[in-house]
Short mmCIF file of C-alpha atoms and ligand atoms in Angstrom, two decimals:
data_model
loop_
_atom_site.label_atom_id
_atom_site.label_comp_id
_atom_site.label_asym_id
_atom_site.label_seq_id
_atom_site.Cartn_x
_atom_site.Cartn_y
_atom_site.Cartn_z
CA MET A 1 9.31 18.06 24.48
CA SER A 2 9.36 19.96 21.18
CA ARG A 3 7.67 18.33 18.24
CA PRO A 4 9.73 15.54 16.74
CA ARG A 5 11.16 15.92 13.28
CA ILE A 6 9.67 13.18 11.13
CA ALA A 7 11.24 11.53 8.08
CA LEU A 8 9.05 9.30 5.87
CA ILE A 9 11.25 7.11 3.71
CA ALA A 10 9.58 5.02 1.00
CA SER A 11 9.93 3.58 -2.48
CA GLU A 12 6.64 5.03 -3.71
CA ILE A 13 4.67 8.11 -2.74
CA GLU A 14 1.53 9.51 -4.36
CA PRO A 15 1.45 11.62 -6.56
CA PHE A 16 5.11 11.20 -7.58
CA ALA A 17 5.58 7.46 -8.08
CA LYS A 18 3.08 4.65 -7.58
CA THR A 19 2.41 0.99 -8.26
CA GLY A 20 -0.12 0.37 -5.46
CA GLY A 21 -1.54 1.37 -2.11
CA LEU A 22 1.86 1.98 -0.50
CA ALA A 23 1.98 5.22 -2.49
CA ASP A 24 -1.54 6.17 -1.41
CA MET A 25 -0.63 5.52 2.21
CA VAL A 26 2.59 7.52 2.41
CA GLY A 27 1.25 10.38 0.27
CA SER A 28 -2.06 10.79 2.11
CA PHE A 29 -0.50 10.24 5.54
CA SER A 30 2.07 12.96 4.94
CA HIS A 31 -0.73 15.26 3.78
CA ALA A 32 -2.67 14.47 6.96
CA LEU A 33 0.40 15.27 9.09
CA VAL A 34 0.74 18.62 7.33
CA LYS A 35 -2.89 19.37 8.13
CA LEU A 36 -2.16 18.56 11.77
CA GLY A 37 0.55 21.21 11.73
CA ARG A 38 3.53 18.85 11.31
CA ARG A 39 6.05 19.13 8.52
CA PRO A 40 7.38 15.67 7.70
CA THR A 41 10.19 15.23 5.18
CA LEU A 42 9.73 12.68 2.41
CA PHE A 43 12.61 10.68 0.89
CA LEU A 44 12.04 8.97 -2.48
CA PRO A 45 14.23 7.71 -5.34
CA LYS A 46 14.14 10.00 -8.37
CA TYR A 47 12.57 7.61 -10.87
CA THR A 48 12.52 8.57 -14.54
CA SER A 49 8.73 8.46 -14.44
CA ILE A 50 8.42 11.33 -11.95
CA SER A 51 6.81 14.25 -13.73
CA ALA A 52 9.07 17.28 -14.32
CA ARG A 53 6.50 19.49 -12.60
CA TYR A 54 7.49 17.96 -9.26
CA LEU A 55 11.22 18.50 -9.65
CA GLY A 56 12.98 21.28 -7.79
CA GLU A 57 16.59 22.38 -7.48
CA ALA A 58 19.65 20.22 -6.86
CA GLN A 59 20.50 20.43 -3.14
CA GLY A 60 23.74 18.53 -2.92
CA GLU A 61 25.59 15.34 -3.63
CA THR A 62 26.79 12.33 -1.77
CA CYS A 63 28.85 9.32 -2.72
CA VAL A 64 27.88 5.76 -1.85
CA SER A 65 29.91 2.57 -2.31
CA ALA A 66 28.06 -0.71 -2.65
CA GLY A 67 28.55 -3.97 -4.50
CA GLY A 68 32.11 -2.96 -5.42
CA ARG A 69 30.95 0.19 -7.23
CA ARG A 70 30.78 3.86 -6.36
CA PHE A 71 27.66 5.88 -7.00
CA ALA A 72 27.54 9.66 -7.19
CA VAL A 73 24.07 10.48 -5.86
CA LYS A 74 22.48 13.87 -6.50
CA ILE A 75 19.77 15.05 -4.15
CA PHE A 76 17.01 17.29 -5.49
CA SER A 77 14.27 19.06 -3.62
CA GLY A 78 10.81 18.25 -4.90
CA LYS A 79 7.72 20.39 -5.40
CA ASN A 80 5.05 18.78 -3.29
CA PRO A 81 1.48 20.06 -3.71
CA ALA A 82 0.57 18.48 -0.36
CA GLY A 83 3.10 20.62 1.47
CA ALA A 84 5.54 18.16 3.04
CA GLU A 85 9.23 18.69 2.31
CA LEU A 86 10.47 16.28 -0.36
CA TYR A 87 13.92 14.99 -1.34
CA LEU A 88 14.43 13.00 -4.52
CA PHE A 89 17.56 10.88 -4.86
CA GLU A 90 19.02 10.69 -8.36
CA ILE A 91 21.14 7.55 -8.64
CA PRO A 92 22.54 7.13 -12.17
CA GLY A 93 22.46 3.59 -13.50
CA LEU A 94 19.97 2.38 -10.90
CA PHE A 95 16.78 4.44 -11.01
CA ASP A 96 16.93 6.09 -14.44
CA ARG A 97 14.92 3.40 -16.21
CA PRO A 98 11.22 2.74 -16.73
CA GLY A 99 9.45 0.87 -13.92
CA LEU A 100 9.81 1.04 -10.15
CA TYR A 101 10.76 -2.54 -9.33
CA GLY A 102 10.75 -4.38 -12.64
CA GLU A 103 9.24 -4.78 -16.06
CA SER A 104 6.76 -7.23 -17.57
CA SER A 105 9.36 -10.02 -17.64
CA GLY A 106 9.89 -9.77 -13.86
CA ASP A 107 11.74 -7.90 -11.12
CA PHE A 108 14.97 -6.06 -11.93
CA SER A 109 17.91 -8.32 -11.14
CA ASP A 110 19.74 -5.53 -9.28
CA ASN A 111 16.96 -4.57 -6.84
CA CYS A 112 19.10 -5.41 -3.83
CA LEU A 113 21.80 -3.04 -5.02
CA ARG A 114 19.28 -0.34 -6.02
CA PHE A 115 17.64 -0.11 -2.62
CA THR A 116 20.89 -0.58 -0.74
CA VAL A 117 22.29 2.49 -2.46
CA PHE A 118 19.08 4.43 -1.90
CA CYS A 119 18.99 3.65 1.84
CA ARG A 120 22.66 4.45 2.30
CA ALA A 121 22.33 7.69 0.38
CA VAL A 122 19.37 8.73 2.56
CA LEU A 123 21.39 8.08 5.73
CA GLU A 124 24.45 9.87 4.33
CA TRP A 125 22.31 12.87 3.40
CA ILE A 126 20.72 13.06 6.84
CA ARG A 127 24.17 12.81 8.42
CA PHE A 128 25.53 15.51 6.15
CA GLN A 129 22.65 17.89 6.85
CA GLY A 130 23.41 17.82 10.56
CA ASN A 131 19.81 18.28 11.67
CA PRO A 132 18.74 14.86 12.95
CA TYR A 133 15.24 13.42 12.68
CA GLU A 134 13.77 11.98 15.84
CA ILE A 135 11.52 9.67 13.84
CA LEU A 136 12.62 7.71 10.80
CA HIS A 137 9.45 6.06 9.51
CA CYS A 138 10.28 3.40 6.90
CA HIS A 139 8.01 1.33 4.71
CA ASP A 140 8.37 -2.24 3.45
CA TRP A 141 11.50 -4.16 2.47
CA GLN A 142 12.81 -1.44 0.16
CA THR A 143 13.67 0.79 3.12
CA ALA A 144 14.15 -1.90 5.79
CA LEU A 145 17.92 -1.44 5.50
CA ILE A 146 17.56 1.86 7.36
CA PRO A 147 16.80 0.21 10.74
CA ILE A 148 19.31 -2.53 9.94
CA TYR A 149 22.10 0.01 9.42
CA LEU A 150 21.02 2.00 12.48
CA LYS A 151 21.50 -1.09 14.67
CA THR A 152 24.80 -2.12 13.09
CA TRP A 153 27.49 0.18 11.75
CA LEU A 154 25.63 3.44 12.47
CA GLY A 155 24.75 2.42 16.03
CA GLN A 156 27.05 4.99 17.66
CA ASP A 157 26.70 7.75 15.07
CA PRO A 158 25.67 11.05 16.75
CA ALA A 159 23.39 11.88 13.80
CA PHE A 160 21.15 9.00 14.84
CA THR A 161 21.56 8.41 18.57
CA GLN A 162 18.36 10.37 19.29
CA SER A 163 16.43 8.74 16.43
CA ARG A 164 13.84 6.01 16.66
CA CYS A 165 12.94 3.94 13.65
CA LEU A 166 9.45 2.69 12.84
CA LEU A 167 8.95 0.11 10.08
CA THR A 168 5.47 -0.22 8.58
CA LEU A 169 4.72 -3.62 7.03
CA HIS A 170 2.36 -3.11 4.11
CA ASN A 171 2.39 -6.64 2.76
CA MET A 172 4.23 -9.68 4.14
CA ALA A 173 4.16 -11.31 0.70
CA TYR A 174 6.89 -8.92 -0.49
CA GLN A 175 10.01 -9.56 1.55
CA GLY A 176 13.06 -8.44 -0.39
CA ASN A 177 14.72 -11.87 -0.31
CA PHE A 178 18.00 -12.28 -2.17
CA PRO A 179 20.59 -15.05 -2.65
CA ARG A 180 23.46 -15.36 -0.21
CA GLU A 181 25.98 -14.37 -2.90
CA GLU A 182 24.53 -10.88 -2.87
CA PHE A 183 24.98 -10.39 0.87
CA PRO A 184 28.25 -8.45 0.43
CA THR A 185 26.26 -5.79 -1.47
CA LEU A 186 24.86 -4.65 1.88
CA GLY A 187 28.31 -3.93 3.29
CA LEU A 188 27.43 -5.70 6.54
CA GLU A 189 29.72 -8.06 8.39
CA ASP A 190 29.13 -11.65 7.42
CA ARG A 191 27.98 -12.55 10.93
CA TYR A 192 24.67 -10.78 10.26
CA PHE A 193 23.85 -13.55 7.78
CA HIS A 194 22.39 -15.35 10.76
CA PRO A 195 19.00 -16.92 11.50
CA ASP A 196 18.36 -14.37 14.26
CA TRP A 197 19.12 -11.52 11.87
CA LEU A 198 18.85 -11.48 8.07
CA GLU A 199 19.18 -15.14 7.10
CA PHE A 200 15.90 -16.57 5.83
CA TYR A 201 15.76 -20.08 4.40
CA GLN A 202 19.32 -19.95 3.04
CA LYS A 203 18.74 -16.54 1.49
CA PHE A 204 18.76 -13.21 3.24
CA SER A 205 15.68 -11.09 3.75
CA LEU A 206 15.69 -7.33 4.07
CA LEU A 207 12.17 -7.34 5.51
CA LYS A 208 13.21 -9.83 8.18
CA GLY A 209 16.22 -7.70 9.05
CA GLY A 210 13.93 -4.69 9.39
CA ILE A 211 11.55 -6.60 11.68
CA VAL A 212 14.47 -7.67 13.88
CA THR A 213 16.00 -4.20 14.16
CA ALA A 214 13.26 -1.52 14.00
CA ASP A 215 12.38 0.15 17.29
CA ALA A 216 8.71 -0.48 16.55
CA LEU A 217 6.58 -2.07 13.85
CA THR A 218 3.14 -1.36 12.47
CA THR A 219 0.92 -2.99 9.92
CA VAL A 220 -1.84 -1.25 8.05
CA SER A 221 -4.88 -2.70 9.83
CA PRO A 222 -5.52 -4.24 13.27
CA THR A 223 -6.84 -7.52 11.86
CA TYR A 224 -3.82 -7.98 9.58
CA ALA A 225 -1.55 -7.44 12.59
CA ARG A 226 -3.16 -10.49 14.20
CA GLU A 227 -3.23 -12.53 11.00
CA ILE A 228 0.48 -12.23 10.28
CA LEU A 229 1.31 -13.47 13.78
CA ASP A 230 -1.00 -16.43 13.80
CA SER A 231 -1.40 -17.77 10.29
CA GLU A 232 0.39 -18.48 7.04
CA LEU A 233 -0.28 -14.85 6.15
CA GLY A 234 2.99 -14.12 7.93
CA PHE A 235 4.58 -15.79 4.89
CA GLY A 236 7.09 -17.68 7.02
CA MET A 237 7.88 -14.75 9.33
CA GLN A 238 5.37 -15.60 12.09
CA GLY A 239 8.20 -16.65 14.39
CA VAL A 240 10.28 -13.53 13.96
CA LEU A 241 7.17 -11.37 14.30
CA GLU A 242 6.19 -13.24 17.45
CA ARG A 243 9.47 -12.17 19.03
CA ARG A 244 8.59 -8.52 18.33
CA ARG A 245 4.92 -8.92 19.24
CA ASP A 246 5.03 -6.32 22.02
CA ARG A 247 6.28 -3.69 19.54
CA LEU A 248 3.81 -4.49 16.74
CA ALA A 249 0.60 -2.49 16.29
CA GLY A 250 -2.07 -2.42 13.59
CA ILE A 251 -3.21 1.04 12.50
CA LEU A 252 -5.78 1.28 9.72
CA ASN A 253 -4.72 3.42 6.76
CA GLY A 254 -6.70 6.55 6.02
CA ILE A 255 -7.68 8.13 2.73
CA ASP A 256 -7.05 11.59 1.38
CA GLU A 257 -10.53 13.06 1.59
CA GLU A 258 -9.68 15.91 -0.78
CA GLU A 259 -8.36 13.63 -3.50
CA TRP A 260 -11.27 11.22 -3.13
CA ASP A 261 -14.33 13.44 -2.84
CA PRO A 262 -17.42 12.60 -4.93
CA GLY A 263 -18.58 16.18 -4.47
CA ARG A 264 -15.46 17.72 -6.00
CA SER A 265 -13.13 15.30 -7.77
CA PRO A 266 -12.08 16.87 -11.10
CA ASP A 267 -11.98 13.38 -12.65
CA LEU A 268 -15.74 12.84 -12.30
CA PRO A 269 -18.23 13.92 -15.00
CA PHE A 270 -20.90 14.56 -12.33
CA HIS A 271 -20.70 15.24 -8.64
CA TYR A 272 -22.83 13.96 -5.78
CA SER A 273 -23.09 13.60 -2.05
CA ALA A 274 -24.92 11.45 0.50
CA ASP A 275 -27.78 13.97 0.47
CA SER A 276 -28.09 14.03 -3.29
CA LEU A 277 -27.28 10.81 -5.09
CA HIS A 278 -28.56 11.81 -8.58
CA GLY A 279 -25.03 12.53 -9.74
CA LYS A 280 -24.08 8.94 -8.99
CA ALA A 281 -26.65 7.61 -11.47
CA ALA A 282 -25.32 10.08 -14.04
CA CYS A 283 -21.77 8.86 -13.35
CA LYS A 284 -22.96 5.29 -13.96
CA ALA A 285 -24.50 6.16 -17.34
CA ALA A 286 -21.36 8.08 -18.34
CA LEU A 287 -19.17 5.14 -17.32
CA GLN A 288 -21.29 2.70 -19.33
CA ARG A 289 -20.92 4.96 -22.38
CA GLU A 290 -17.19 5.38 -21.82
CA LEU A 291 -16.66 1.62 -21.58
CA GLY A 292 -18.97 0.71 -24.48
CA LEU A 293 -21.44 -1.10 -22.24
CA PRO A 294 -25.20 -0.81 -22.86
CA GLU A 295 -26.54 2.16 -20.91
CA ALA A 296 -28.70 0.15 -18.54
CA PRO A 297 -29.71 1.87 -15.28
CA LYS A 298 -31.59 -1.23 -14.10
CA ARG A 299 -28.63 -3.58 -14.30
CA PRO A 300 -26.29 -3.79 -11.32
CA LEU A 301 -22.84 -2.64 -12.38
CA PHE A 302 -19.97 -4.24 -10.48
CA GLY A 303 -16.54 -2.64 -10.60
CA THR A 304 -13.04 -3.90 -9.85
CA ILE A 305 -9.77 -1.93 -9.82
CA SER A 306 -6.75 -4.01 -9.09
CA ARG A 307 -3.25 -5.20 -9.63
CA LEU A 308 -3.79 -8.51 -11.43
CA VAL A 309 -1.99 -10.81 -9.01
CA ASP A 310 -2.97 -13.94 -7.09
CA GLN A 311 -3.63 -11.95 -3.90
CA LYS A 312 -6.59 -10.15 -5.43
CA GLY A 313 -8.78 -13.19 -6.30
CA ILE A 314 -9.18 -12.28 -9.97
CA ASP A 315 -9.55 -15.98 -10.87
CA LEU A 316 -12.43 -16.24 -8.39
CA LEU A 317 -14.16 -13.25 -9.95
CA LEU A 318 -13.78 -14.67 -13.45
CA GLU A 319 -15.36 -17.91 -12.38
CA ALA A 320 -18.15 -16.30 -10.35
CA PHE A 321 -19.21 -13.92 -13.12
CA GLU A 322 -19.00 -16.59 -15.79
CA LYS A 323 -21.28 -18.81 -13.74
CA SER A 324 -23.85 -16.11 -12.90
CA PRO A 325 -25.64 -15.11 -16.12
CA GLU A 326 -28.97 -15.06 -14.24
CA LEU A 327 -27.81 -11.95 -12.37
CA ASP A 328 -28.18 -9.68 -15.39
CA PHE A 329 -24.99 -7.96 -14.26
CA GLN A 330 -22.41 -5.72 -15.83
CA TRP A 331 -18.78 -5.90 -14.70
CA ALA A 332 -16.13 -3.26 -15.39
CA LEU A 333 -12.54 -4.07 -14.54
CA LEU A 334 -9.49 -1.81 -14.63
CA GLY A 335 -6.18 -3.47 -13.94
CA GLN A 336 -2.81 -4.64 -15.02
CA GLY A 337 -0.50 -7.40 -14.00
CA GLU A 338 0.14 -11.05 -14.68
CA ALA A 339 -0.46 -12.29 -18.23
CA ARG A 340 -2.52 -15.30 -17.09
CA PHE A 341 -5.15 -13.02 -15.55
CA GLU A 342 -5.12 -10.62 -18.51
CA THR A 343 -5.74 -13.57 -20.86
CA GLY A 344 -8.62 -14.92 -18.78
CA LEU A 345 -10.22 -11.50 -18.56
CA ARG A 346 -9.89 -10.90 -22.30
CA ARG A 347 -11.55 -14.21 -22.97
CA LEU A 348 -14.52 -13.39 -20.73
CA ALA A 349 -14.89 -9.88 -22.19
CA GLU A 350 -14.99 -11.37 -25.71
CA LYS A 351 -17.51 -13.97 -24.64
CA MET A 352 -19.79 -11.47 -22.87
CA PRO A 353 -19.28 -8.09 -24.60
CA GLU A 354 -22.61 -6.73 -23.37
CA ARG A 355 -21.74 -7.50 -19.79
CA VAL A 356 -18.00 -7.31 -19.28
CA ALA A 357 -15.83 -4.26 -20.00
CA LEU A 358 -12.11 -4.57 -19.55
CA ARG A 359 -9.45 -1.87 -19.46
CA LEU A 360 -5.93 -3.20 -19.13
CA GLY A 361 -3.45 -0.60 -17.98
CA TYR A 362 -3.01 2.02 -15.31
CA ASP A 363 -5.45 4.95 -15.41
CA ALA A 364 -5.92 7.14 -12.31
CA GLY A 365 -8.81 9.13 -13.84
CA LEU A 366 -10.72 6.01 -14.84
CA SER A 367 -10.21 4.53 -11.36
CA GLN A 368 -12.13 7.55 -9.99
CA ARG A 369 -14.89 7.32 -12.61
CA LEU A 370 -15.21 3.58 -12.12
CA THR A 371 -15.41 3.90 -8.35
CA ALA A 372 -18.16 6.52 -8.73
CA GLY A 373 -20.08 4.89 -11.59
CA ALA A 374 -20.21 1.31 -10.30
CA ASP A 375 -22.99 0.20 -7.98
CA PHE A 376 -20.78 -2.29 -6.16
CA LEU A 377 -17.06 -2.91 -5.82
CA ALA A 378 -16.07 -6.58 -6.12
CA MET A 379 -12.86 -7.16 -4.14
CA PRO A 380 -12.50 -10.79 -3.01
CA SER A 381 -8.82 -10.59 -2.03
CA ARG A 382 -7.38 -13.79 -0.56
CA PHE A 383 -5.56 -11.54 1.90
CA GLU A 384 -5.51 -7.76 2.15
CA PRO A 385 -3.29 -5.92 4.64
CA CYS A 386 -5.50 -2.82 4.36
CA GLY A 387 -6.81 -2.18 0.86
CA TYR A 388 -7.56 1.25 -0.51
CA ASN A 389 -10.18 0.52 -3.15
CA GLN A 390 -12.86 -0.49 -0.65
CA LEU A 391 -12.17 2.68 1.38
CA TYR A 392 -12.60 4.83 -1.74
CA ALA A 393 -15.69 2.83 -2.75
CA LEU A 394 -17.33 3.43 0.64
CA ARG A 395 -16.72 7.16 0.32
CA TYR A 396 -18.29 7.06 -3.15
CA GLY A 397 -21.38 5.13 -1.99
CA THR A 398 -20.30 2.07 -3.98
CA LEU A 399 -20.97 -0.91 -1.73
CA PRO A 400 -18.03 -3.31 -1.42
CA ILE A 401 -18.28 -7.09 -1.71
CA VAL A 402 -15.21 -8.30 0.16
CA HIS A 403 -13.62 -11.29 1.83
CA GLY A 404 -13.75 -10.76 5.61
CA ILE A 405 -10.02 -10.59 6.28
CA GLY A 406 -7.38 -7.95 7.00
CA GLY A 407 -8.29 -4.35 6.34
CA LEU A 408 -11.40 -5.42 4.43
CA LYS A 409 -12.86 -6.84 7.65
CA ASP A 410 -11.87 -3.71 9.55
CA SER A 411 -13.62 -1.36 7.13
CA VAL A 412 -16.77 -3.02 5.73
CA ARG A 413 -19.81 -4.03 7.86
CA ASP A 414 -21.91 -6.84 6.52
CA LEU A 415 -25.51 -5.89 5.69
CA LYS A 416 -26.98 -9.23 6.69
CA GLN A 417 -25.34 -9.21 10.11
CA HIS A 418 -25.96 -5.49 10.60
CA PRO A 419 -29.17 -4.66 8.71
CA GLU A 420 -29.38 -1.24 10.37
CA ASP A 421 -25.80 -0.11 9.90
CA GLY A 422 -24.20 -2.40 7.33
CA THR A 423 -22.17 -0.91 4.48
CA GLY A 424 -21.45 -3.89 2.21
CA PHE A 425 -21.15 -7.63 1.83
CA VAL A 426 -18.54 -9.49 3.84
CA LEU A 427 -17.83 -13.09 2.81
CA GLU A 428 -16.70 -15.31 5.65
CA SER A 429 -14.79 -17.55 3.26
CA LEU A 430 -13.94 -17.68 -0.43
CA GLY A 431 -14.65 -21.39 -0.86
CA GLY A 432 -17.33 -22.92 -3.06
CA ASP A 433 -19.88 -20.48 -4.33
CA THR A 434 -19.60 -17.88 -1.57
CA LEU A 435 -18.52 -15.15 -3.98
CA ARG A 436 -21.47 -15.89 -6.27
CA GLU A 437 -23.70 -15.70 -3.24
CA GLY A 438 -22.22 -12.29 -2.40
CA LEU A 439 -22.87 -11.04 -5.94
CA ARG A 440 -26.40 -12.41 -5.73
CA ARG A 441 -27.07 -10.64 -2.43
CA ALA A 442 -25.81 -7.40 -3.95
CA ALA A 443 -28.02 -7.79 -7.03
CA GLU A 444 -30.96 -8.43 -4.75
CA LEU A 445 -30.31 -5.28 -2.70
CA PHE A 446 -30.00 -3.38 -5.96
CA ARG A 447 -33.68 -4.03 -6.67
CA ARG A 448 -34.70 -2.53 -3.31
CA LYS A 449 -34.15 1.14 -3.98
CA ASP A 450 -34.72 2.50 -0.47
CA ALA A 451 -32.58 -0.10 1.22
CA LEU A 452 -29.86 0.45 -1.38
CA GLU A 453 -29.84 4.21 -0.89
CA GLY A 454 -29.82 3.84 2.88
CA ALA A 455 -26.78 1.59 2.71
CA ARG A 456 -25.08 3.99 0.30
CA ARG A 457 -25.61 6.92 2.62
CA ARG A 458 -24.21 5.00 5.56
CA ALA A 459 -21.19 3.93 3.55
CA MET A 460 -20.55 7.54 2.54
CA ALA A 461 -20.86 8.72 6.14
CA ALA A 462 -18.31 6.20 7.43
CA ASP A 463 -15.13 8.09 8.22
CA PHE A 464 -11.99 6.46 6.87
CA THR A 465 -9.97 9.64 6.64
CA TRP A 466 -6.70 9.97 8.55
CA LYS A 467 -8.46 11.80 11.40
CA TYR A 468 -8.01 8.94 13.89
CA SER A 469 -5.16 6.98 12.39
CA ALA A 470 -2.76 9.91 12.03
CA ARG A 471 -3.23 10.61 15.76
CA GLN A 472 -2.47 6.98 16.49
CA TYR A 473 0.80 7.29 14.60
CA LEU A 474 1.69 10.52 16.40
CA ASP A 475 0.96 8.87 19.76
CA LEU A 476 3.12 5.93 18.75
CA TYR A 477 5.98 8.26 17.78
CA GLU A 478 5.73 9.89 21.21
CA ARG A 479 5.78 6.53 22.97
CA MET A 480 8.80 5.43 20.95
CA LEU A 481 10.68 8.58 21.90
CA GLY A 482 9.81 8.05 25.55
CA GLU A 483 11.35 4.58 25.55
CA PRO A 484 14.99 3.58 25.23
CA PRO A 485 15.99 2.45 21.75
CA TRP A 486 15.51 -1.23 20.97
CA ARG A 487 18.71 -3.26 21.21
CA PRO A 488 18.54 -6.50 19.24
CA ALA A 489 20.81 -9.22 20.59
CA PRO A 490 23.95 -9.38 18.50
CA PRO A 491 24.29 -12.46 16.30
CA ASP A 492 26.59 -15.23 17.49
CA LEU A 493 30.16 -14.41 16.70
CA GLN A 494 30.37 -17.52 14.56
CA PRO A 495 28.58 -17.07 11.23
CA SER A 496 25.80 -19.59 10.77
CA PRO A 497 26.67 -22.59 8.60
P1 ADP B 501 -2.36 -2.88 -3.43
O1 ADP B 501 -1.47 -1.87 -2.86
O2 ADP B 501 -2.18 -4.25 -2.85
O3 ADP B 501 -2.33 -2.91 -4.91
P2 ADP B 501 -4.57 -1.21 -2.48
O4 ADP B 501 -6.04 -1.44 -2.54
O5 ADP B 501 -4.02 -0.81 -1.18
O6 ADP B 501 -3.88 -2.51 -3.05
O7 ADP B 501 -4.15 -0.02 -3.44
C1 ADP B 501 -4.28 -0.05 -4.80
C2 ADP B 501 -4.17 1.36 -5.32
O8 ADP B 501 -3.76 1.32 -6.68
C3 ADP B 501 -5.46 2.11 -5.30
O9 ADP B 501 -5.20 3.50 -5.19
C4 ADP B 501 -6.03 1.79 -6.68
O10 ADP B 501 -6.97 2.73 -7.10
C5 ADP B 501 -4.80 1.84 -7.51
N1 ADP B 501 -4.82 1.04 -8.73
C6 ADP B 501 -4.62 -0.30 -8.84
N2 ADP B 501 -4.66 -0.67 -10.14
C7 ADP B 501 -4.90 0.45 -10.84
C8 ADP B 501 -5.04 0.72 -12.24
N3 ADP B 501 -4.95 -0.24 -13.15
N4 ADP B 501 -5.26 2.00 -12.63
C9 ADP B 501 -5.35 2.97 -11.69
N5 ADP B 501 -5.23 2.79 -10.38
C10 ADP B 501 -5.00 1.54 -9.95
C1 GLC B 502 -0.08 -3.05 0.29
C2 GLC B 502 -1.29 -3.93 0.56
C3 GLC B 502 -2.58 -3.17 0.64
C4 GLC B 502 -2.44 -1.88 1.42
C5 GLC B 502 -1.28 -1.07 0.87
C6 GLC B 502 -1.07 0.25 1.62
O1 GLC B 502 0.11 -2.83 -1.05
O2 GLC B 502 -1.40 -4.98 -0.39
O3 GLC B 502 -3.58 -3.97 1.23
O4 GLC B 502 -3.62 -1.13 1.34
O5 GLC B 502 -0.10 -1.80 0.97
O6 GLC B 502 -0.79 0.03 2.97
#
């Protein structure tokens, strides 16, 4: 069979638009596919924030009706340094505003409409182009309407009869749930507001609809794939996932090894490699100067880069550092998010100015310098589908201190359990003082120079590029194409009460 045409459809893609690791995943994965000789096509809303240097020519227009309104959508080609073809969808009134999903006061109130129009415009554009994609690879709730539409009103459309749709679940905590009153926005028959389809605790859920209808599902690490089936980490969707269990696989995300290379990154003041770690010490001193911390080579410097949300355990870090003055630590945090965490962090930074440096905001360059300059990465997420920061930290010889769940468990080997080939500190639980104990173990290793350097070298040698995972996705695509399309049972003809 000739190579399948692959469409990657997402709401964020690095380097064009990003709030978190979803963008890293889709951007670096598409780059990896290009390096394997494939040419995927990327589909992304044309947000106002996308830099003009990535914008190409207008390619055409399509018209979409949703929520009782008509939207004239303009499709632009994009200039993609990583080589994959890119289409940007300009949707006036819906995406020409700051922010991807919301602003500081909360999510945009019209998110259901925004992503409905985006998904419909993508499908219309593919139909209009007349050159079908065998694989439509969608990501998260924002694009879950694609499989839903393919199994409902587009089921017999010749533009899609050869297509298979894969939905990757990046985080079950974000489900795209909306009140019943908004259901008509989707343009689906009312009978699909049904417990076996989109209905979810009296609301409707786009993610649930995607899980029910996609030909196959993946999550972003093998451990997370098990966790969402068997624990509350399925966020109420364990049952619906269970019914698709045989089509659900966990594939660990990879990193872009060109973007994240301590030997070459243009964001770093000094470069280094596993064979020559001097540059790392110089990066640490430069980071301490940049952040206004005392330039103290003998103090362990912990780093954290994170969205400031409950998932990431920021409250646990605040408490652990506040209670650990005996460690003689420094802690540098870069992040933005919920006000309650920003307030707590500000308070600690004011209380301990010699020890705690805080940068609130989004800064891609600083995230590189912090990853390189820190000795350890503190990342005690309560749950973590994959996590990118620990993968970057490993590559930069910055040993992660993580909670042993999800992608953190699949990427970091505990040094106590594996003295010969450990790469970090894996906490079995987050209760009590386990995080403090993890920080203490790290500080203790820091004083043993040879052991520390050995662990750093091992961490840097661990391969978390896309080399293996991209192949796994390509194999999965092949398997999907070799199987008949998935046919979800139609909902009862009576709408649910
Ligand atoms: P999540 O997607 O849940 O936020 P990940 O670890 O998968 O978690 O990905 C986070 C990504 O966002 C990483 O690339 C990280 O470097 C980046 N990031 C998070 N916060 C910031 C920030 N304040 N400034 C720069 N980059 C950030
Ligand atoms: C989500 C998850 C994160 C993962 C990222 C990319 O944002 O929270 O763990 O790394 O998606 O898959």
